[in-house]
PDB file of C-alpha atoms in Angstrom:
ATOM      1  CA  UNK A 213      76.473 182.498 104.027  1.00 44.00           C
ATOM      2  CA  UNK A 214      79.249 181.379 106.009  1.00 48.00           C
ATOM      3  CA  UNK A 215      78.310 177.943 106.329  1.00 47.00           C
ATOM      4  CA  UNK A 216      76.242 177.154 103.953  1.00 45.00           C
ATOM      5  CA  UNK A 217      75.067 173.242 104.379  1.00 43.00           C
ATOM      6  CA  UNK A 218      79.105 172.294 104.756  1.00 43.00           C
ATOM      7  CA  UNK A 219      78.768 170.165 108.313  1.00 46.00           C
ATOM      8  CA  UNK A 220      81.085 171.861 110.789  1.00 58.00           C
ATOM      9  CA  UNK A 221      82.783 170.352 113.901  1.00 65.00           C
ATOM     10  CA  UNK A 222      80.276 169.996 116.180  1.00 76.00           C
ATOM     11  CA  UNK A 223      79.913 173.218 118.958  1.00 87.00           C
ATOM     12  CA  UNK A 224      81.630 172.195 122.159  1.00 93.00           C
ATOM     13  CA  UNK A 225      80.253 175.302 124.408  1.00 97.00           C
ATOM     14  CA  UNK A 226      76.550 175.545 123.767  1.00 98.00           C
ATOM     15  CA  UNK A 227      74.280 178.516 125.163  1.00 99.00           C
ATOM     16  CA  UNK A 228      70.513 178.510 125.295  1.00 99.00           C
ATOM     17  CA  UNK A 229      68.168 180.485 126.435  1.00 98.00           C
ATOM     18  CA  UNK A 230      65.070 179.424 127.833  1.00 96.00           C
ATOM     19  CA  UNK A 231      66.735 176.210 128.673  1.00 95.00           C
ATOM     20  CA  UNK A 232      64.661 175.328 131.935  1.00 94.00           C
ATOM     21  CA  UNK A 233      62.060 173.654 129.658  1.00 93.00           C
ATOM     22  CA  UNK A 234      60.802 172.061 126.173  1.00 94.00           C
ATOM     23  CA  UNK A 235      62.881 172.688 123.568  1.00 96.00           C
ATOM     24  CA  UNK A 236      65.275 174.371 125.279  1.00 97.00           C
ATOM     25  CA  UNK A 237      65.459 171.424 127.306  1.00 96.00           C
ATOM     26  CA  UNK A 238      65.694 168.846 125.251  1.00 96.00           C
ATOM     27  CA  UNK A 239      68.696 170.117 122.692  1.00 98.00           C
ATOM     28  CA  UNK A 240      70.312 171.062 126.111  1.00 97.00           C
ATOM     29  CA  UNK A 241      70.152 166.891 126.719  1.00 96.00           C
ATOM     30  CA  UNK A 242      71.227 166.327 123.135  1.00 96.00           C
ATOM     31  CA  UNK A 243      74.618 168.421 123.322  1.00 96.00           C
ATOM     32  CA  UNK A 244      75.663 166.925 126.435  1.00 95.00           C
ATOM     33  CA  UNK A 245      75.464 163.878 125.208  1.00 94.00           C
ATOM     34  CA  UNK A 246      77.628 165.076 122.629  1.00 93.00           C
ATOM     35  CA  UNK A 247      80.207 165.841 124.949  1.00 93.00           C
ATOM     36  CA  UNK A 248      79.490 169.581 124.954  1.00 95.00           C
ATOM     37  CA  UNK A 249      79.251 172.116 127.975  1.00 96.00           C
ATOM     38  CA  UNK A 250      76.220 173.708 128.065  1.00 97.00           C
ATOM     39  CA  UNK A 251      74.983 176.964 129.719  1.00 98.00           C
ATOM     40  CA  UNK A 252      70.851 177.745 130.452  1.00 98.00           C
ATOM     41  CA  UNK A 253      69.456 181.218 130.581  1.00 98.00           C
ATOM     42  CA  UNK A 254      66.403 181.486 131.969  1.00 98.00           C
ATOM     43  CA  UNK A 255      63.899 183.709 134.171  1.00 97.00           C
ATOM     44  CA  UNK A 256      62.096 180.306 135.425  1.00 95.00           C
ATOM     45  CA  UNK A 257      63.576 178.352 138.231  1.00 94.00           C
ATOM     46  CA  UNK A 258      66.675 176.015 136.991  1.00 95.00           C
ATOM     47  CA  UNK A 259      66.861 173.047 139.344  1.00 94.00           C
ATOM     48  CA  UNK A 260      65.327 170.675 138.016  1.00 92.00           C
ATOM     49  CA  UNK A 261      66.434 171.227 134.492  1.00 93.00           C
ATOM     50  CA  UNK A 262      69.816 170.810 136.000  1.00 93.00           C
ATOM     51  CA  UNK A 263      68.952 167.548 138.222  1.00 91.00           C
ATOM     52  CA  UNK A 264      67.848 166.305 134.595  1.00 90.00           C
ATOM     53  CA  UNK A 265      70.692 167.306 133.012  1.00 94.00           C
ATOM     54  CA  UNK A 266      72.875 165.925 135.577  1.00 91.00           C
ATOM     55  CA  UNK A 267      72.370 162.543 134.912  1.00 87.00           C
ATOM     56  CA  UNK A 268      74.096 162.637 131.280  1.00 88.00           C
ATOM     57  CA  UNK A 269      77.262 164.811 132.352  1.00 81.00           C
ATOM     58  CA  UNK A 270      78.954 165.945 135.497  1.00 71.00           C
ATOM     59  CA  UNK A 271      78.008 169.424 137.455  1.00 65.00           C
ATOM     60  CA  UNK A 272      81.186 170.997 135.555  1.00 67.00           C
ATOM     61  CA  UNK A 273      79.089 170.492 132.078  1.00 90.00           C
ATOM     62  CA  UNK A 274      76.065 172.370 133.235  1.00 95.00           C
ATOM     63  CA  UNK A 275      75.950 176.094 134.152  1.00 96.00           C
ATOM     64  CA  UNK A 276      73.366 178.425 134.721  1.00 97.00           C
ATOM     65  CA  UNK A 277      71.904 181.832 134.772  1.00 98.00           C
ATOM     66  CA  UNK A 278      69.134 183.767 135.361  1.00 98.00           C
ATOM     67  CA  UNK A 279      67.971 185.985 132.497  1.00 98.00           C
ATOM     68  CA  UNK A 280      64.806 187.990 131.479  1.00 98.00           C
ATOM     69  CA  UNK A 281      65.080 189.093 127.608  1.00 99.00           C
ATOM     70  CA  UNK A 282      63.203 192.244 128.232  1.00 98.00           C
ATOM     71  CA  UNK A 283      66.020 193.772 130.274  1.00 99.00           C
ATOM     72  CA  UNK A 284      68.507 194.450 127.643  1.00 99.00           C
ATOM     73  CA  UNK A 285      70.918 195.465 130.825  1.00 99.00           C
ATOM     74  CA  UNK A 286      70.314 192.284 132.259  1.00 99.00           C
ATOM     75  CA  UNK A 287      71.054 190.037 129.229  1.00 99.00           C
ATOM     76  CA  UNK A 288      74.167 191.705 128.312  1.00 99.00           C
ATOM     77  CA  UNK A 289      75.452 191.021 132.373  1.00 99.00           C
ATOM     78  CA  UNK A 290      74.085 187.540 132.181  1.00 99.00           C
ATOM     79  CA  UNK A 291      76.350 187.050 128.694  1.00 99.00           C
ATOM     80  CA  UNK A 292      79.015 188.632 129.935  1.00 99.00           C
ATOM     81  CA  UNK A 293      79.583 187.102 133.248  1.00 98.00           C
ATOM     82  CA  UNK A 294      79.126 183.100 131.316  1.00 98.00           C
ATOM     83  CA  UNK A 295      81.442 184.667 128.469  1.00 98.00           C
ATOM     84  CA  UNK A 296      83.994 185.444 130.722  1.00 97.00           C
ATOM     85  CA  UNK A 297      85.182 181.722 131.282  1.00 94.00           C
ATOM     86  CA  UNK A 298      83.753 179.978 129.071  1.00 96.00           C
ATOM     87  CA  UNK A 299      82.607 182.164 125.764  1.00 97.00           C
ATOM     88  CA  UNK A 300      80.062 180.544 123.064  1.00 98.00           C
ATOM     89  CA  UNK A 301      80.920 179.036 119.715  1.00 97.00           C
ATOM     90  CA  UNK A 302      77.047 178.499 119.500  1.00 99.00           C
ATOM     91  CA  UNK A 303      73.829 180.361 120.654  1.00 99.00           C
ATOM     92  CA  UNK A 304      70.629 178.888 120.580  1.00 99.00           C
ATOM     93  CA  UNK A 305      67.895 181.315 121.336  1.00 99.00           C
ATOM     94  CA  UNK A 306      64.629 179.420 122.446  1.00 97.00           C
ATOM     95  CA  UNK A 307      63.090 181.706 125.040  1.00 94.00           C
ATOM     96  CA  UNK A 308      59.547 183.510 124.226  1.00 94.00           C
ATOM     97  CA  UNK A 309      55.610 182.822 125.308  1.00 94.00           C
ATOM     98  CA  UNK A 310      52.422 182.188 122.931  1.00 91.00           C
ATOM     99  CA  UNK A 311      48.972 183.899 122.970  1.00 92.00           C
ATOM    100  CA  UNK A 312      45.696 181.763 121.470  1.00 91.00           C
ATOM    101  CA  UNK A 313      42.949 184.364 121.130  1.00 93.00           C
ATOM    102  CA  UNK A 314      40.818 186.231 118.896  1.00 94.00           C
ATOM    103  CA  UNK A 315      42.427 189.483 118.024  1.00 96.00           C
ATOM    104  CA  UNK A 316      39.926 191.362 119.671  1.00 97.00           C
ATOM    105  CA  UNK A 317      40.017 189.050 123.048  1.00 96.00           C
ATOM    106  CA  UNK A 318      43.551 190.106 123.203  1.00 97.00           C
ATOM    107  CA  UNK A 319      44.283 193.517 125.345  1.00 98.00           C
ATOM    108  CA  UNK A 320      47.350 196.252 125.347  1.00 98.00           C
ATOM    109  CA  UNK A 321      49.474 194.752 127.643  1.00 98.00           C
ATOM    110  CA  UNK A 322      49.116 191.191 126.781  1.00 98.00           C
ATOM    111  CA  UNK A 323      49.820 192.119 123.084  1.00 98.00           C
ATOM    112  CA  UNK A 324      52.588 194.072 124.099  1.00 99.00           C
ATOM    113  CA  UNK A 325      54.145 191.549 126.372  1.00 98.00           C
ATOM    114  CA  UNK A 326      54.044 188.643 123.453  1.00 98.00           C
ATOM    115  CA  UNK A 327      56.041 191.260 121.091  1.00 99.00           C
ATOM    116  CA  UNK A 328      58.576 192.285 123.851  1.00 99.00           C
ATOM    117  CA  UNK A 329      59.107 188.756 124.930  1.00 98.00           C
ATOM    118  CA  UNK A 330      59.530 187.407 121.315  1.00 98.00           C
ATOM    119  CA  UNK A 331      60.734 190.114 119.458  1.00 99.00           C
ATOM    120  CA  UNK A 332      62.381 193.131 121.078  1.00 99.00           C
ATOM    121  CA  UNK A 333      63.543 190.031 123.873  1.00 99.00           C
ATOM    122  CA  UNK A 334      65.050 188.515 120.535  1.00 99.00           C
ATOM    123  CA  UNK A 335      66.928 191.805 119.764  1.00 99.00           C
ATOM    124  CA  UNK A 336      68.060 192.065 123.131  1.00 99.00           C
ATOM    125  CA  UNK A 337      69.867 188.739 123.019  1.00 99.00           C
ATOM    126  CA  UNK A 338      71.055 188.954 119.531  1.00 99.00           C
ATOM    127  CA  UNK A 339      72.721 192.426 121.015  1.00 99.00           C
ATOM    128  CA  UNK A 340      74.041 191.167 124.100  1.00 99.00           C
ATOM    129  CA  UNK A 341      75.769 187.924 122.696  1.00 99.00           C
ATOM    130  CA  UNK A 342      77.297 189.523 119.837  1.00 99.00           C
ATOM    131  CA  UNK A 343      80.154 190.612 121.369  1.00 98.00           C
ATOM    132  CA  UNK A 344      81.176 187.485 122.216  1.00 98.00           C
ATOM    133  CA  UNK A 345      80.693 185.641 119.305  1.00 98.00           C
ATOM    134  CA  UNK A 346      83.944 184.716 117.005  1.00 97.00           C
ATOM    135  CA  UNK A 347      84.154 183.954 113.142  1.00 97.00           C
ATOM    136  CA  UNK A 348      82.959 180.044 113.142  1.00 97.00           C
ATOM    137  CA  UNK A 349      80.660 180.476 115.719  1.00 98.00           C
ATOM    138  CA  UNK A 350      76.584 179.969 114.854  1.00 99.00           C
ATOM    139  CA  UNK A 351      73.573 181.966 116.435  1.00 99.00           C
ATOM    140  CA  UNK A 352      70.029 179.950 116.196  1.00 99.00           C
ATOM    141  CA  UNK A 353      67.234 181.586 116.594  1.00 99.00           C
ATOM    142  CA  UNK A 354      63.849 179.924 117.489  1.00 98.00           C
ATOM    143  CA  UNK A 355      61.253 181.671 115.286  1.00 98.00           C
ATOM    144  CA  UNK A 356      57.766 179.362 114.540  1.00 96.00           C
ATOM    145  CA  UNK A 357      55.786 178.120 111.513  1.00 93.00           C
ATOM    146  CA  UNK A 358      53.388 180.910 112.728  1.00 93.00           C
ATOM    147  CA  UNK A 359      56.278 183.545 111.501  1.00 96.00           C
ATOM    148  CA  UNK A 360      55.904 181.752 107.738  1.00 94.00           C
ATOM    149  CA  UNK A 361      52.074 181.502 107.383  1.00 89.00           C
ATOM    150  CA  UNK A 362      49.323 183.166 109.356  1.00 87.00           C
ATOM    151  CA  UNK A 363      46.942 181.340 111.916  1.00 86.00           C
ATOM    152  CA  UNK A 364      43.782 181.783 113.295  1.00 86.00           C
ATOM    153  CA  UNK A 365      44.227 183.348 117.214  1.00 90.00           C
ATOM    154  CA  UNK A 366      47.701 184.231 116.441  1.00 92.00           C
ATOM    155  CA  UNK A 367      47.535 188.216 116.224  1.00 96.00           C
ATOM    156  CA  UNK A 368      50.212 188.661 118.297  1.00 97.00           C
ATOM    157  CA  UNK A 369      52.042 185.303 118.164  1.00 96.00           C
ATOM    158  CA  UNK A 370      52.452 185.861 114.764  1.00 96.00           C
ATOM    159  CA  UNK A 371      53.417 189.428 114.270  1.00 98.00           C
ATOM    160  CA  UNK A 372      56.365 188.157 116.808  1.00 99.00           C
ATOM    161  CA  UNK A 373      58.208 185.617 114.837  1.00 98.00           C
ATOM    162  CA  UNK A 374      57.597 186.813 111.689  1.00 98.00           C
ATOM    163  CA  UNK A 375      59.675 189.694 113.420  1.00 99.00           C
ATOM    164  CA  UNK A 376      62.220 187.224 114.355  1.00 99.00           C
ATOM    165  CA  UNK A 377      62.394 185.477 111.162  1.00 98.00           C
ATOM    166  CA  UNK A 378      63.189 188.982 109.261  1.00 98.00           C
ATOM    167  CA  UNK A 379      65.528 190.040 111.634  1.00 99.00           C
ATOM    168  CA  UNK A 380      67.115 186.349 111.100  1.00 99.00           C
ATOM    169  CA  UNK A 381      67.272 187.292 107.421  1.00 98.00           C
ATOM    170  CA  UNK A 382      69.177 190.518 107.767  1.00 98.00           C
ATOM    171  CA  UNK A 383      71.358 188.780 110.303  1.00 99.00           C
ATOM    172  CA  UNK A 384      72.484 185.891 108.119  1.00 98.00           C
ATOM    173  CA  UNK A 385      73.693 189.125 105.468  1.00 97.00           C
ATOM    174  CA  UNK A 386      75.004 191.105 108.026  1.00 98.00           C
ATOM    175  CA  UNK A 387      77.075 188.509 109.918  1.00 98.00           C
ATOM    176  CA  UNK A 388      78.400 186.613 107.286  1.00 97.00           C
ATOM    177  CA  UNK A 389      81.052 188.818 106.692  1.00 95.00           C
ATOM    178  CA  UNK A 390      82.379 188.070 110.347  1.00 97.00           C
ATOM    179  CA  UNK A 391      82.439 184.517 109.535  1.00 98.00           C
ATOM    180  CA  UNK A 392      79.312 183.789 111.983  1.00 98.00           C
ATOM    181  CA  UNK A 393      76.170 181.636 110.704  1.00 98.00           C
ATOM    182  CA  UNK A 394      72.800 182.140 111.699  1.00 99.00           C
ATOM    183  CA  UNK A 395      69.946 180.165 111.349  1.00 99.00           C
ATOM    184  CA  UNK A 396      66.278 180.190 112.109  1.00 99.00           C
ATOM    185  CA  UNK A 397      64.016 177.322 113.124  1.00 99.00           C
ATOM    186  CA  UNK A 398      60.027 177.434 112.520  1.00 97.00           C
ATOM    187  CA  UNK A 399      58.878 174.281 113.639  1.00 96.00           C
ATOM    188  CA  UNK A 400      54.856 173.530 113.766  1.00 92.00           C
ATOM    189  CA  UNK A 401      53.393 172.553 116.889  1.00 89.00           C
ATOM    190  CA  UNK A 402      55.951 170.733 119.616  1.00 89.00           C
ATOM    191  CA  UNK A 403      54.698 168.870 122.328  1.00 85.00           C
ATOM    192  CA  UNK A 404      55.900 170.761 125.092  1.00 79.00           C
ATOM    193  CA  UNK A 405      54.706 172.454 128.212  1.00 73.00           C
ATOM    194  CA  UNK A 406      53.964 176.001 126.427  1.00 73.00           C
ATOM    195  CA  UNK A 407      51.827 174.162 124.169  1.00 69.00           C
ATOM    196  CA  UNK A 408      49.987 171.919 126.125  1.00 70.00           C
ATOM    197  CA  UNK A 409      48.906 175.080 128.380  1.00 69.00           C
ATOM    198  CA  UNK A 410      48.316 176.796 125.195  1.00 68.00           C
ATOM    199  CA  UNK A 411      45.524 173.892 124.324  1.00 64.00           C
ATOM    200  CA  UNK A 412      43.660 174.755 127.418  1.00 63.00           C
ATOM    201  CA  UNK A 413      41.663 177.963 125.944  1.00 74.00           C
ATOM    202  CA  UNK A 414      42.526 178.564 122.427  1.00 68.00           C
ATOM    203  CA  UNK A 415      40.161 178.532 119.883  1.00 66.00           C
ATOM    204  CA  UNK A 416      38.648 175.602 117.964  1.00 70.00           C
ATOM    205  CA  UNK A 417      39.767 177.392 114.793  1.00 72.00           C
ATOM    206  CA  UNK A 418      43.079 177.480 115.603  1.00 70.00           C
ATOM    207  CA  UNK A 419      42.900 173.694 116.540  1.00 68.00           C
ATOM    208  CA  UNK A 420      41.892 173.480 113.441  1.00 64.00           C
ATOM    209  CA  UNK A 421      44.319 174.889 111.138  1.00 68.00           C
ATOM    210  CA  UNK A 422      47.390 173.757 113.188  1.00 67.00           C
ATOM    211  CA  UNK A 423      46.332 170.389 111.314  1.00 71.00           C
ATOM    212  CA  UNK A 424      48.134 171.929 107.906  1.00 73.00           C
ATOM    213  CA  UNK A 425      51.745 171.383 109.477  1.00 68.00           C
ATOM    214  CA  UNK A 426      50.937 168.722 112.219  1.00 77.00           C
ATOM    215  CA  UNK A 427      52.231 168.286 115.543  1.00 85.00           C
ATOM    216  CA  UNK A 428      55.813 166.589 116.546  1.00 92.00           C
ATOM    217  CA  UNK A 429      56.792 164.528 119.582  1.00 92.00           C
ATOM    218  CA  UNK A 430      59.380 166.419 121.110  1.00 95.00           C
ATOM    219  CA  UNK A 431      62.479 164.192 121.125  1.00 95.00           C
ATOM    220  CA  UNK A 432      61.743 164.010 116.817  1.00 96.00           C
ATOM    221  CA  UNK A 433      61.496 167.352 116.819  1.00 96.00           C
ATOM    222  CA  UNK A 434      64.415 167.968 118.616  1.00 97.00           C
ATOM    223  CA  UNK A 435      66.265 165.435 116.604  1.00 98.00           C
ATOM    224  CA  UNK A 436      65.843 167.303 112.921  1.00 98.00           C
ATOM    225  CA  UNK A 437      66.721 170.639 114.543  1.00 98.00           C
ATOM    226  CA  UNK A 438      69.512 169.297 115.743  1.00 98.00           C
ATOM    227  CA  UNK A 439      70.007 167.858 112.363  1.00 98.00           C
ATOM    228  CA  UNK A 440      69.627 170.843 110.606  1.00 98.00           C
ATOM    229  CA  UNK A 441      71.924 173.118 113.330  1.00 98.00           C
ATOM    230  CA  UNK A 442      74.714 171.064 112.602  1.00 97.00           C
ATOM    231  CA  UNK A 443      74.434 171.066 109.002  1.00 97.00           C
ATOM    232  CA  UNK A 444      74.295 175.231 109.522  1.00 98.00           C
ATOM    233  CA  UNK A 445      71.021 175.536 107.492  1.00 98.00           C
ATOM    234  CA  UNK A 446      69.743 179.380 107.791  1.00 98.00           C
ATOM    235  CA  UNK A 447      65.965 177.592 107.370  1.00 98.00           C
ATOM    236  CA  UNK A 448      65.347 174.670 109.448  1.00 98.00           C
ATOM    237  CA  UNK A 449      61.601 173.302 109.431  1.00 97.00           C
ATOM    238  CA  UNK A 450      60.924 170.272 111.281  1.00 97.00           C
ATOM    239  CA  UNK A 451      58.738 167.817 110.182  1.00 93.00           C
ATOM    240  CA  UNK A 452      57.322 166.836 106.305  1.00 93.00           C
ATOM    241  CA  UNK A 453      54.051 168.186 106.551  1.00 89.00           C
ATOM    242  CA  UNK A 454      55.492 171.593 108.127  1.00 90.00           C
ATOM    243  CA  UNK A 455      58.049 171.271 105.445  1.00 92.00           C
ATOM    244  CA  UNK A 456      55.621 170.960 102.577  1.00 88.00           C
ATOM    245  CA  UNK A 457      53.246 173.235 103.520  1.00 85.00           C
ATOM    246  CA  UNK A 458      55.975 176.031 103.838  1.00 87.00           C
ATOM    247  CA  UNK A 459      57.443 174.826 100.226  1.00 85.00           C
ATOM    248  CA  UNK A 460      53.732 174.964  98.969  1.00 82.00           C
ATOM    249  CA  UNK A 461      53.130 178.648 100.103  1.00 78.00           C
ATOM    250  CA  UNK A 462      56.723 179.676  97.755  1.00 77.00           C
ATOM    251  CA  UNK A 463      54.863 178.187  95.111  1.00 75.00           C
ATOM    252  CA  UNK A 464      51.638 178.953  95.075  1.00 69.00           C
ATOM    253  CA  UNK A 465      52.301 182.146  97.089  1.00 62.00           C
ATOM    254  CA  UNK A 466      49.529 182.808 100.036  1.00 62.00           C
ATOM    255  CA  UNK A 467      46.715 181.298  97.339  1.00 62.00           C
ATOM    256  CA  UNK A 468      46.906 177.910  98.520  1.00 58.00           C
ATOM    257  CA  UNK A 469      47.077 178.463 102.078  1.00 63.00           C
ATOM    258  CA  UNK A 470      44.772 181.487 102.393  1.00 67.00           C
ATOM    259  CA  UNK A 471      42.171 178.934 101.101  1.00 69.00           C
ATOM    260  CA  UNK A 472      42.992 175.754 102.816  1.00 63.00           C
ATOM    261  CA  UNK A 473      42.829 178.153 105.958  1.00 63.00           C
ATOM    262  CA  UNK A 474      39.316 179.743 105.551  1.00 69.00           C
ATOM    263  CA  UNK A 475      38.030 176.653 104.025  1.00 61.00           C
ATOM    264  CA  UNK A 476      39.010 175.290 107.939  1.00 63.00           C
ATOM    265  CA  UNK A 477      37.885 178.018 109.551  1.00 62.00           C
ATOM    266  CA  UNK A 478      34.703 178.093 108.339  1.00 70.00           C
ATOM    267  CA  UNK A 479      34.094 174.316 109.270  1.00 70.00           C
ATOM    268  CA  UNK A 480      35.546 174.980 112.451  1.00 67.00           C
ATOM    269  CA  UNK A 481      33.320 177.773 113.094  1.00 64.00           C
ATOM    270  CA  UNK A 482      30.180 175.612 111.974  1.00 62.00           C
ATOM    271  CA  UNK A 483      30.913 172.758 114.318  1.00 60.00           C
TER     272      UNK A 483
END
């Protein structure tokens, strides 16, 4: 690994994608204040991530650009035309959507649009920065704890980042040897918008078992990604009870949380 957990100067030209919102958002506010210059990639509306924004550094920090991570062509424009000034010595990948159903409730194309968002729309940003990234830089991908241990509702949510976390894996090989870190963040449940229109149908089971790694306030959460980003940790898992739990299932491999989980689910089911 290229990094290992040496800290590094911190990165002082900072993309993210899926920046207009949660925690895309809020590391966007926690590099400016750092001093850095941030670009947002995004296919929702901008403005008012930037009038945010704009109160902690001047217009010159802040750029934008549209971007939808299923159109390979697209992403690789959108990267090149913010590269062209102004390339990345970090890449913080955050964009990607969540389905709460039974596997059954779940049809074709919304199956297929959670897997293209999160994981061929991860490829397709992994490929279209790459060519701009230089030895020292870092490339963070967003993954979830749902792409460590399975959940209840999460058929498709968590076929998608435990994509993301292998391709992660193969990435932190195959870059090291160009001097470029990667790391991947699972964090459990964030309060942010995604989740909180996530909460409006899901399942009672899946209520349930998202009690094993507990739920973060955003700005903590946030905070210890941060944390770990800067430290260039490949794994970064915010939050002690997300932390244990995933330490828990090395040790005790799938026993222990296969029957916490069905042990939930069944009470769930009865209540």
């Amino acid at each position: 690994m290229a990094g290992g957990n040496v800290q590094k100067k911190s990165a002082s030209k900072v993309y993210i994608t899926g920046g207009a919102s949660g925690i895309g958002l809020e590391l966007a506010r926690s590099y400016l204040r750092s001093g850095a210059e941030v670009t947002l990639f995004d296919i929702q509306p901008m403005e008012s991530a930037v009038e945010v924004l704009a109160a902690l550094a001047g217009p010159a920090s802040i750029r934008t650009f549209a971007m939808d991570v299923t159109k390979p062509g697209g992403v690789r424009e959108a990267f090149a035309s913010a590269a062209e000034s102004s390339p990345p010595d970090l890449v913080i990948h955050c964009a990607g959507i969540a389905i709460a159903a039974d596997f059954e409730a779940i049809d074709d194309d919304a199956y297929a649009r959670v897997i293209n968002i999160n994981l061929v729309g991860t490829r397709n940003v992994v490929a279209g920065v790459l060519p701009h990234l230089k030895a020292g830089s870092q490339l963070v991908l967003v993954a979830s704890m749902a792409g460590l241990v399975g959940c209840y509702g999460y058929a498709a949510y968590c076929a998608s980042k435990y994509g993301v976390v292998g391709l992660a894996e193969v990435l932190r090989i195959e870059l090291a040897t160009r001097g470029i870190d990667v790391s991947v963040v699972c964090p459990p449940e964030v309060e942010t918008p995604m989740v909180e229109a996530e909460r409006l149908n899901r399942p009672r089971q899946t209520e349930a078992l998202k009690l094993m790694a507990g739920t973060l306030p955003l700005n903590d959460a946030v905070a210890q990604i941060r944390k770990g980003i800067d430290r260039r940790r490949f794994m970064i898992i915010p939050g002690w009870r997300a932390r244990g739990l995933w330490f828990t299932n090395k040790l005790l491999p799938g026993y222990w949380t296969r029957t916490l989980a069905d042990y939930l689910v069944s009470r769930s089911s009865q209540s």
